[in-house]
Structure formats: C-alpha cells, structure tokens
PDB file of C-alpha atoms in Angstrom:
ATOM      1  CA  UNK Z 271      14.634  -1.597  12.108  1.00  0.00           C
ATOM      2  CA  UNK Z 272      16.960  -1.789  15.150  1.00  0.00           C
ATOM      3  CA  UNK Z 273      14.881   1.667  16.117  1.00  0.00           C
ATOM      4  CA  UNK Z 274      11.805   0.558  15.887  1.00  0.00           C
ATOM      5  CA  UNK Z 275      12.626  -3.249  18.177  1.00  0.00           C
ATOM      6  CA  UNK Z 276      14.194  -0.697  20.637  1.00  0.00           C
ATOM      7  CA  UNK Z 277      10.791   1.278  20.016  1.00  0.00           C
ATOM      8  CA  UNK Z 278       8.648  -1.818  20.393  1.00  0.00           C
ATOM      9  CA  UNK Z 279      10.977  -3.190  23.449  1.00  0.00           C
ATOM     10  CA  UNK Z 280       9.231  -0.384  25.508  1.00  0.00           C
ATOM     11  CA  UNK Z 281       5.575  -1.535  24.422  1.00  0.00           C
ATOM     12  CA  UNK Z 282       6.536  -5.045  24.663  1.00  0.00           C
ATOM     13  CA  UNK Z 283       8.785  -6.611  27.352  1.00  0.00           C
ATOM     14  CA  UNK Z 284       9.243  -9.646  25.749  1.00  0.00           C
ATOM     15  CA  UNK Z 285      10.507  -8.303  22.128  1.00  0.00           C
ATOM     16  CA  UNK Z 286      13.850  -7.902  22.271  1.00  0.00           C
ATOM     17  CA  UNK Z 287      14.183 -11.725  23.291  1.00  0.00           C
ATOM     18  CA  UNK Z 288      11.381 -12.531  20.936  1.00  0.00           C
ATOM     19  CA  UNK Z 289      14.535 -11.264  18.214  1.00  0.00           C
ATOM     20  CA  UNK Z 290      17.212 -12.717  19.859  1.00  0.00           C
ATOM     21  CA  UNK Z 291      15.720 -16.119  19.422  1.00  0.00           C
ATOM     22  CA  UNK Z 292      14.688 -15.728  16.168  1.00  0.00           C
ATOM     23  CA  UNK Z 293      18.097 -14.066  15.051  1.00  0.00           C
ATOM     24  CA  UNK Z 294      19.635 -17.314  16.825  1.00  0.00           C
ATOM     25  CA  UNK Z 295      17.222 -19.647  14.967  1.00  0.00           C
ATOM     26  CA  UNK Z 296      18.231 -18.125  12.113  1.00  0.00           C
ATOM     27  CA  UNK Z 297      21.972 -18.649  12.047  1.00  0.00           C
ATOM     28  CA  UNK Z 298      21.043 -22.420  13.327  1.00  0.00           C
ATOM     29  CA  UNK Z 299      19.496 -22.996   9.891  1.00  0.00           C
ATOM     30  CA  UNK Z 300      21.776 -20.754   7.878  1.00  0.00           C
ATOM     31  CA  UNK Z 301      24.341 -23.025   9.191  1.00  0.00           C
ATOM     32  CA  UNK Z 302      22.277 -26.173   8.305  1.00  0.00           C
ATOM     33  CA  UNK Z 303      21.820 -25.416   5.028  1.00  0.00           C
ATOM     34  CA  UNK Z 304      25.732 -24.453   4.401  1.00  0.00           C
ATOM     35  CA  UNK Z 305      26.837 -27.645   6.035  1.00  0.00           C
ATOM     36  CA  UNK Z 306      27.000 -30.994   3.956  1.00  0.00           C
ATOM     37  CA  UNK Z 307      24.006 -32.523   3.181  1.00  0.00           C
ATOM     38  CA  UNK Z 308      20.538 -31.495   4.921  1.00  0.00           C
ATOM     39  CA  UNK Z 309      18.973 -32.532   7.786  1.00  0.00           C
ATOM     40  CA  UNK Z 310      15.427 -32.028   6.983  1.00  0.00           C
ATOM     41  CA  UNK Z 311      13.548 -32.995  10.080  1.00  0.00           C
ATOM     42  CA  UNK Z 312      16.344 -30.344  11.865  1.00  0.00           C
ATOM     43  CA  UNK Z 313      15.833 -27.619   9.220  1.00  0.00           C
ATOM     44  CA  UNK Z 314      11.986 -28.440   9.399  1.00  0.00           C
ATOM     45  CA  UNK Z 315      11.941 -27.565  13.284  1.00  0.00           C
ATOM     46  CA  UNK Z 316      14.233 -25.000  13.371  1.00  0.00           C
ATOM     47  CA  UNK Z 317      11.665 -23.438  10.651  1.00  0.00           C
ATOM     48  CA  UNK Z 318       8.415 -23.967  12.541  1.00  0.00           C
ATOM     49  CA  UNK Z 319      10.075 -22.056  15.390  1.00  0.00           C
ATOM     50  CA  UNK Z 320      11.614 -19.348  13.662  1.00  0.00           C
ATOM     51  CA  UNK Z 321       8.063 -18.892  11.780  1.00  0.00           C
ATOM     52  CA  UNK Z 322       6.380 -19.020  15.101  1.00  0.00           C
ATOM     53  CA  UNK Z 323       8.402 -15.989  16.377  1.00  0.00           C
ATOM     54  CA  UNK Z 324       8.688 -13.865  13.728  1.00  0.00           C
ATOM     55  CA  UNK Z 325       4.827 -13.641  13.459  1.00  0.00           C
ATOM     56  CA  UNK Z 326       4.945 -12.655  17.444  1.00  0.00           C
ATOM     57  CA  UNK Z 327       7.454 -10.024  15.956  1.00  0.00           C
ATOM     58  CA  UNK Z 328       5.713  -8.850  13.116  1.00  0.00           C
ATOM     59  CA  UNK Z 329       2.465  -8.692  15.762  1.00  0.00           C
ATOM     60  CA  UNK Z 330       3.994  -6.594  18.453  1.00  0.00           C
ATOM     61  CA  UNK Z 331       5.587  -4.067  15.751  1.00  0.00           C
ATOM     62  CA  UNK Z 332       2.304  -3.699  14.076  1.00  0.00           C
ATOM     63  CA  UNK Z 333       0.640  -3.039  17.429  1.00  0.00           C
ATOM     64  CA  UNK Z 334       3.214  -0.586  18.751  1.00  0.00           C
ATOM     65  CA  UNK Z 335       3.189   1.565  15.367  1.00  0.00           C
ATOM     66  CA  UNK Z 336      -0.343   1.189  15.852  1.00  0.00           C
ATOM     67  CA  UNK Z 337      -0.142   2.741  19.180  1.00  0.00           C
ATOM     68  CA  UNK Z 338       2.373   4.835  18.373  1.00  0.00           C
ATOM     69  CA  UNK Z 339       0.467   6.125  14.841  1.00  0.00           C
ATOM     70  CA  UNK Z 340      -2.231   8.019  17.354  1.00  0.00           C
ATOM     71  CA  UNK Z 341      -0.378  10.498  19.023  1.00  0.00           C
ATOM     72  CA  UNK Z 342       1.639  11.449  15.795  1.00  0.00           C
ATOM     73  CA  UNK Z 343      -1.532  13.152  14.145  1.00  0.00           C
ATOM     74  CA  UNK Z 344      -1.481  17.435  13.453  1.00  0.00           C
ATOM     75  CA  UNK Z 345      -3.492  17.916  16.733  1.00  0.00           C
ATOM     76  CA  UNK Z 346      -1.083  16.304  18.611  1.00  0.00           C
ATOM     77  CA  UNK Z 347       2.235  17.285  16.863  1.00  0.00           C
ATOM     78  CA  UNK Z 348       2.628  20.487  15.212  1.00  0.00           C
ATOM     79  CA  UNK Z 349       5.062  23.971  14.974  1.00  0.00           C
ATOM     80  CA  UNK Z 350       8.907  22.569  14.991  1.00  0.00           C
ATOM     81  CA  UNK Z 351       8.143  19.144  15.440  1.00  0.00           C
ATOM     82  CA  UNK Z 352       6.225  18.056  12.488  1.00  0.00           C
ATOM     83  CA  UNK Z 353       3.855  15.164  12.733  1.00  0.00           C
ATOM     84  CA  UNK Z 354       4.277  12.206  10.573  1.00  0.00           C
ATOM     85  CA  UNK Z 355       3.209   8.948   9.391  1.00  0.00           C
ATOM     86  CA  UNK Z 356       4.805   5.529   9.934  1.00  0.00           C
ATOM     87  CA  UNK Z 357       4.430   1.824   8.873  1.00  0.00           C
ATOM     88  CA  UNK Z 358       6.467  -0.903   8.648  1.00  0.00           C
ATOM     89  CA  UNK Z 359       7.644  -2.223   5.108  1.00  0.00           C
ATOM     90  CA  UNK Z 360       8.469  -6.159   5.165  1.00  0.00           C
ATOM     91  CA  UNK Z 361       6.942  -9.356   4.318  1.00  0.00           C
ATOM     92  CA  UNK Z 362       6.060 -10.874   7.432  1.00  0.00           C
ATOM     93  CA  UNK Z 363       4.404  -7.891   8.622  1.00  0.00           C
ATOM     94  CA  UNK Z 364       1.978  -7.573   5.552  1.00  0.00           C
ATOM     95  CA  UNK Z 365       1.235 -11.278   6.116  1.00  0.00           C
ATOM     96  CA  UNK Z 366       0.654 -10.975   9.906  1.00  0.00           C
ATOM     97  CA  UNK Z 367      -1.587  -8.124   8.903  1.00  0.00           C
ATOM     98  CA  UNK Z 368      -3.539 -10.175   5.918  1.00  0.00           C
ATOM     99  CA  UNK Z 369      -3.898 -13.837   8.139  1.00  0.00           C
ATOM    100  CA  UNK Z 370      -4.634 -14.709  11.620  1.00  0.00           C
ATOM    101  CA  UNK Z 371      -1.298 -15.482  13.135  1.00  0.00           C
ATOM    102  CA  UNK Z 372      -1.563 -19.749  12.777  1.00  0.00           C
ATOM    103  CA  UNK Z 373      -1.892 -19.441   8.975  1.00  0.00           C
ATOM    104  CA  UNK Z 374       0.716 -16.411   8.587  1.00  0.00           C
ATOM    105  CA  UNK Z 375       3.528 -18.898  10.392  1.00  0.00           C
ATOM    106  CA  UNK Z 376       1.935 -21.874   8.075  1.00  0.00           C
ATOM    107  CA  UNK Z 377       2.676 -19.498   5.393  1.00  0.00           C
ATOM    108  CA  UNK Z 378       6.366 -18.005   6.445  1.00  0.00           C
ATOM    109  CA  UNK Z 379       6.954 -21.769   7.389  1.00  0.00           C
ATOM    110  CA  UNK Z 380       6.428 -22.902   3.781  1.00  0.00           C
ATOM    111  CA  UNK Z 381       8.775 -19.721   2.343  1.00  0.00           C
ATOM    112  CA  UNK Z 382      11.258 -21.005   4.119  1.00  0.00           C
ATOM    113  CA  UNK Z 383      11.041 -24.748   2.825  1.00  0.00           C
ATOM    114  CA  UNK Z 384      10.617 -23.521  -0.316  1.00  0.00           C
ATOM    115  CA  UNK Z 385      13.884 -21.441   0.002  1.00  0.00           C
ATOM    116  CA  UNK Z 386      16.092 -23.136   0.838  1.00  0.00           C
ATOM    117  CA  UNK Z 387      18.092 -23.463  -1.761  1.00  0.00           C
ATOM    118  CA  UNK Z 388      18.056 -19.516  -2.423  1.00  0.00           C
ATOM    119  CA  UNK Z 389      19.372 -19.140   1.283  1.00  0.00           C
ATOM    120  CA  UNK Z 390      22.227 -22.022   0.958  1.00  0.00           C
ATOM    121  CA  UNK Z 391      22.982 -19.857  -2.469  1.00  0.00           C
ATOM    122  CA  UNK Z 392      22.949 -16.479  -0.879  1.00  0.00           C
ATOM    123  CA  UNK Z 393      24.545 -17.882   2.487  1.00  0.00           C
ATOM    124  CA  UNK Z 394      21.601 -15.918   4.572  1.00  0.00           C
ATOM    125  CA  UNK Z 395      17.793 -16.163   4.722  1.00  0.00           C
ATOM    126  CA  UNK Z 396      16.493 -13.704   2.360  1.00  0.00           C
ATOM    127  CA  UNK Z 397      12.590 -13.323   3.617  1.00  0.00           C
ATOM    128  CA  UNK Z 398      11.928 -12.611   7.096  1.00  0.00           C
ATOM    129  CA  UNK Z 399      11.228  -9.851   9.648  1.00  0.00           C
ATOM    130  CA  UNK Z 400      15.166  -9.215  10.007  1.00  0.00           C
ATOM    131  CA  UNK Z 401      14.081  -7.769   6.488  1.00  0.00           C
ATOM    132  CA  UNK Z 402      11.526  -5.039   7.566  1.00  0.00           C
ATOM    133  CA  UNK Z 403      12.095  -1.481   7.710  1.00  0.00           C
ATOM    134  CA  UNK Z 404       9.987   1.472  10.057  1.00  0.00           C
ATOM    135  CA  UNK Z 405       9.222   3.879   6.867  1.00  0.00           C
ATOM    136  CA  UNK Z 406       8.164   7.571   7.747  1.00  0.00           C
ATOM    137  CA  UNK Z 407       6.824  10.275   5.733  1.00  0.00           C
ATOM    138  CA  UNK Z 408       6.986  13.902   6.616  1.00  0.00           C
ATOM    139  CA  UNK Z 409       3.236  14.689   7.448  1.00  0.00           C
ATOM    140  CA  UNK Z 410       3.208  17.912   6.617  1.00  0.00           C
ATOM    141  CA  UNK Z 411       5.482  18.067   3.112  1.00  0.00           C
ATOM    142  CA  UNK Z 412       3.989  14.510   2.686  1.00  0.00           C
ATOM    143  CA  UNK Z 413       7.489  13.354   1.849  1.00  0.00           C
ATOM    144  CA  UNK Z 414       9.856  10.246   2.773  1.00  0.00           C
ATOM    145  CA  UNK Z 415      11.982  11.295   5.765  1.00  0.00           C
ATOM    146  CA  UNK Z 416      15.381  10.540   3.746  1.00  0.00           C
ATOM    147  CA  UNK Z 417      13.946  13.309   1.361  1.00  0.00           C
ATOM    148  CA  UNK Z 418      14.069  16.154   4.218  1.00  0.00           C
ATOM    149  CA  UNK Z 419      16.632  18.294   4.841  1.00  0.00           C
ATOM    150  CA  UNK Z 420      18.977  17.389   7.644  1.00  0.00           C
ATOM    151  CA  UNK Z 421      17.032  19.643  10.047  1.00  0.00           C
ATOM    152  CA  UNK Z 422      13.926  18.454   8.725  1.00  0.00           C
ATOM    153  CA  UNK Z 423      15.353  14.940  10.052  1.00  0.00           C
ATOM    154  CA  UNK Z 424      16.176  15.999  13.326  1.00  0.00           C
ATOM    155  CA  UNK Z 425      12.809  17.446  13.654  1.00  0.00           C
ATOM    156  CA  UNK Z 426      10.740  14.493  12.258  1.00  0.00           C
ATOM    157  CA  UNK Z 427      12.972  12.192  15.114  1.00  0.00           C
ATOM    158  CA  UNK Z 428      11.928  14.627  17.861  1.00  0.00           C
ATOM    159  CA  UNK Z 429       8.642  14.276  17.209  1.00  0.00           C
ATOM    160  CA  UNK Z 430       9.075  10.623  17.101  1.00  0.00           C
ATOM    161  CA  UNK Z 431      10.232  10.526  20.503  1.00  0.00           C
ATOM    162  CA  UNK Z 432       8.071  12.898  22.111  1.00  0.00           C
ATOM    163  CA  UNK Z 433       5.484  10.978  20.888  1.00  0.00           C
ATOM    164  CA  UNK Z 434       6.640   7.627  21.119  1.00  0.00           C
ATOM    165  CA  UNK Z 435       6.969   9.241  25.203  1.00  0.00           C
ATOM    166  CA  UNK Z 436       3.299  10.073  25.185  1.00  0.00           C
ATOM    167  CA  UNK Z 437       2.215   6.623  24.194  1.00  0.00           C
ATOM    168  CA  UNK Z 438       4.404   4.717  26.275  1.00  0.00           C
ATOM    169  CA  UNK Z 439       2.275   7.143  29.116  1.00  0.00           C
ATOM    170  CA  UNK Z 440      -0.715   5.860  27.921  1.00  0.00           C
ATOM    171  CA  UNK Z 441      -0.092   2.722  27.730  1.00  0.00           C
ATOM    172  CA  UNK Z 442       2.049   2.282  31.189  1.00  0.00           C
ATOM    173  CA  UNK Z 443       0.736   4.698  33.113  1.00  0.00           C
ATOM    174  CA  UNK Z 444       4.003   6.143  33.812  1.00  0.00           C
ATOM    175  CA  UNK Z 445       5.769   8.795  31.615  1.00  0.00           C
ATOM    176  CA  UNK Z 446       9.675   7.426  30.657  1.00  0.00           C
ATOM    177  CA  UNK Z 447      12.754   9.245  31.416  1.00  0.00           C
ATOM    178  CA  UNK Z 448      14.576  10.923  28.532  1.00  0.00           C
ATOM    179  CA  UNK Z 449      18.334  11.051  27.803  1.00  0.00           C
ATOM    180  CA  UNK Z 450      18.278  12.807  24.919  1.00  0.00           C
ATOM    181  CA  UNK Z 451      22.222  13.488  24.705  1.00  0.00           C
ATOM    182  CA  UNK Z 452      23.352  16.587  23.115  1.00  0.00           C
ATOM    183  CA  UNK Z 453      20.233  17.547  21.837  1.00  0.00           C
ATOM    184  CA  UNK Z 454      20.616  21.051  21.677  1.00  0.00           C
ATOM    185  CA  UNK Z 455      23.421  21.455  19.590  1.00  0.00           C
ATOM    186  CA  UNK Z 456      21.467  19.912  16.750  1.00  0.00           C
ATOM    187  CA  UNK Z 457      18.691  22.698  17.193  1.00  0.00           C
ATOM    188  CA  UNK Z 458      18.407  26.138  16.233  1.00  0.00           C
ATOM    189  CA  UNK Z 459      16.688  28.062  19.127  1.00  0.00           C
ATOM    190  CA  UNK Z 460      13.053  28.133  17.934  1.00  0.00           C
ATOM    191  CA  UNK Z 461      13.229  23.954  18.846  1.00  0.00           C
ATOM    192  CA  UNK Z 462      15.449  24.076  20.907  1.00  0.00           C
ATOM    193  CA  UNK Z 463      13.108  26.580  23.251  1.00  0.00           C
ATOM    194  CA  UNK Z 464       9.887  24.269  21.759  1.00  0.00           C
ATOM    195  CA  UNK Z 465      11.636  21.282  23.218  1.00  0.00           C
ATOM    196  CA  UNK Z 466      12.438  23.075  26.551  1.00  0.00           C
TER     197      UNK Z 466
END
C-alpha cells in the first residue's frame, strides 16, 4: 500500500496529503471512541471528513492503476521484465468503483457509525482505505507475485517501474529520474544488460 501512495503521489500531487489527513482523522476518532463517553456530533464530523477523503483516495489510486494498467500489457513489457496485472484489493476502492463518489462517502460514512463499537473494541478502525492492498499477478505464469521466485520478484518490480516511468511520461510530459540503488547486484546479466 505504502508503494502504491508513493506510486500514486507521482500521478497525483495532492495524495500523499490527501493520506496524511485522513491517517490524522483517523487517530482523532480512534481516540474519541477510546476516551470516556462519546461525543457524537465530534465523532459524526470527524467521520464525514475522513469519508470525504478516503473516497478522493480510493479515486486517485483507481485512476493511477488505471493509467498505470496500459503500459504493463505483453506489447509493451516482455523478455526479462515480465508484464503483469494490478488492482487494488480494499473496500473503499470497490465502493468508489460501484457509486459516484457523494453516495460512496454516504456509504463509508455510515460504516463508520455503524462501527463504532467494533473500532472502540479493536482500538483501530477496521474498514477503510488504510486497509487496501496493490495486488499483482505475474502476466505471463498468471500467478500472484508472492508465488514467484525471488528473481521472478525482482523482475515483476522492474517492470513495474519501468512502466510506472513510461506513464508518468505520458501523463507529464516529462520522463522522471531513476535512482534505482544497487540494482545490479540483484540481476543476473541477461537483465541486468536488458535494463542497461
């Protein structure tokens, strides 16, 4: 998840504070809801704004592994760097990509007044974007990344970033620079002279 907000971050100036104020929110009402008896007009507003950005959250993910979902395809990626597929598993997300955006935060909203006791229990929020996970599959193998070898890992993430660089092109106009730090001690020569 923390990859994919850095990831999204590039597409999306405004993401990574988009996260910080929900992640704030969030401890607000966690701390609400362990503290003595409940303000409910506080927890209510504290709610409406934490649904508020974590459907502009769920939004600019879905967009940027949209984006990012065209330039991982077999014409574009293929030989060491395999292409895959990616989507993001989480609530919010699915609802964001179900509702228009004013009834998916009437919806979160609502979650989150109805658990409220279930967070005070568990002492966090338990549904919410902080939640979601980037998923990829090995295109080629048509297996979950975690299921690859080590290599096949390393591979998969190279191909990630090249064409995570390509998009951000595309969309910016501008190619990025790349720090990609020790890279070629994780690569046998065949990548490492595909990378080069």
């Amino acid at each position: 998840r923390r990859y994919l907000d850095r990831m999204v971050a590039l597409f999306d100036a405004e993401h990574g504070a988009r996260i910080n104020r929900f992640e704030k929110l969030m401890r607000e009402r966690n701390l609400l809801l362990s503290d003595g008896p409940l303000d409910r007009a506080w927890a209510t507003s504290l709610e409406m704004q934490m649904a508020e950005e974590a459907v502009a959250i769920a939004a600019a993910r879905l967009q940027s592994v949209s984006n990012l979902g065209a330039y991982l395809t077999p014409e574009r990626l293929s030989g060491p760097f395999p292409w895959s597929q990616i989507a993001i598993e989480g609530e919010i997300e699915d609802m964001v990509a179900k509702l228009p955006a004013l009834a998916a935060e009437d919806h979160y909203k609502k979650q989150l007044h109805d658990n409220r006791n279930a967070d005070r229990g568990a002492g966090r929020t338990l549904i919410g974007p902080h939640r979601s996970d980037l998923m990829v599959r090995h295109g080629p193998k048509n297996i979950a990344a975690e299921e690859g070898s080590t290599g096949e890992q390393k591979a998969l993430l190279i191909g990630l970033i090249l064409a995570q660089t390509e998009a951000i092109r595309a969309v910016t106009g501008s190619a990025p620079v790349l720090l990609l730090d020790e890279i070629a001690a994780h690569l046998d020569k065949a990548r490492r002279t595909a990378l080069f």
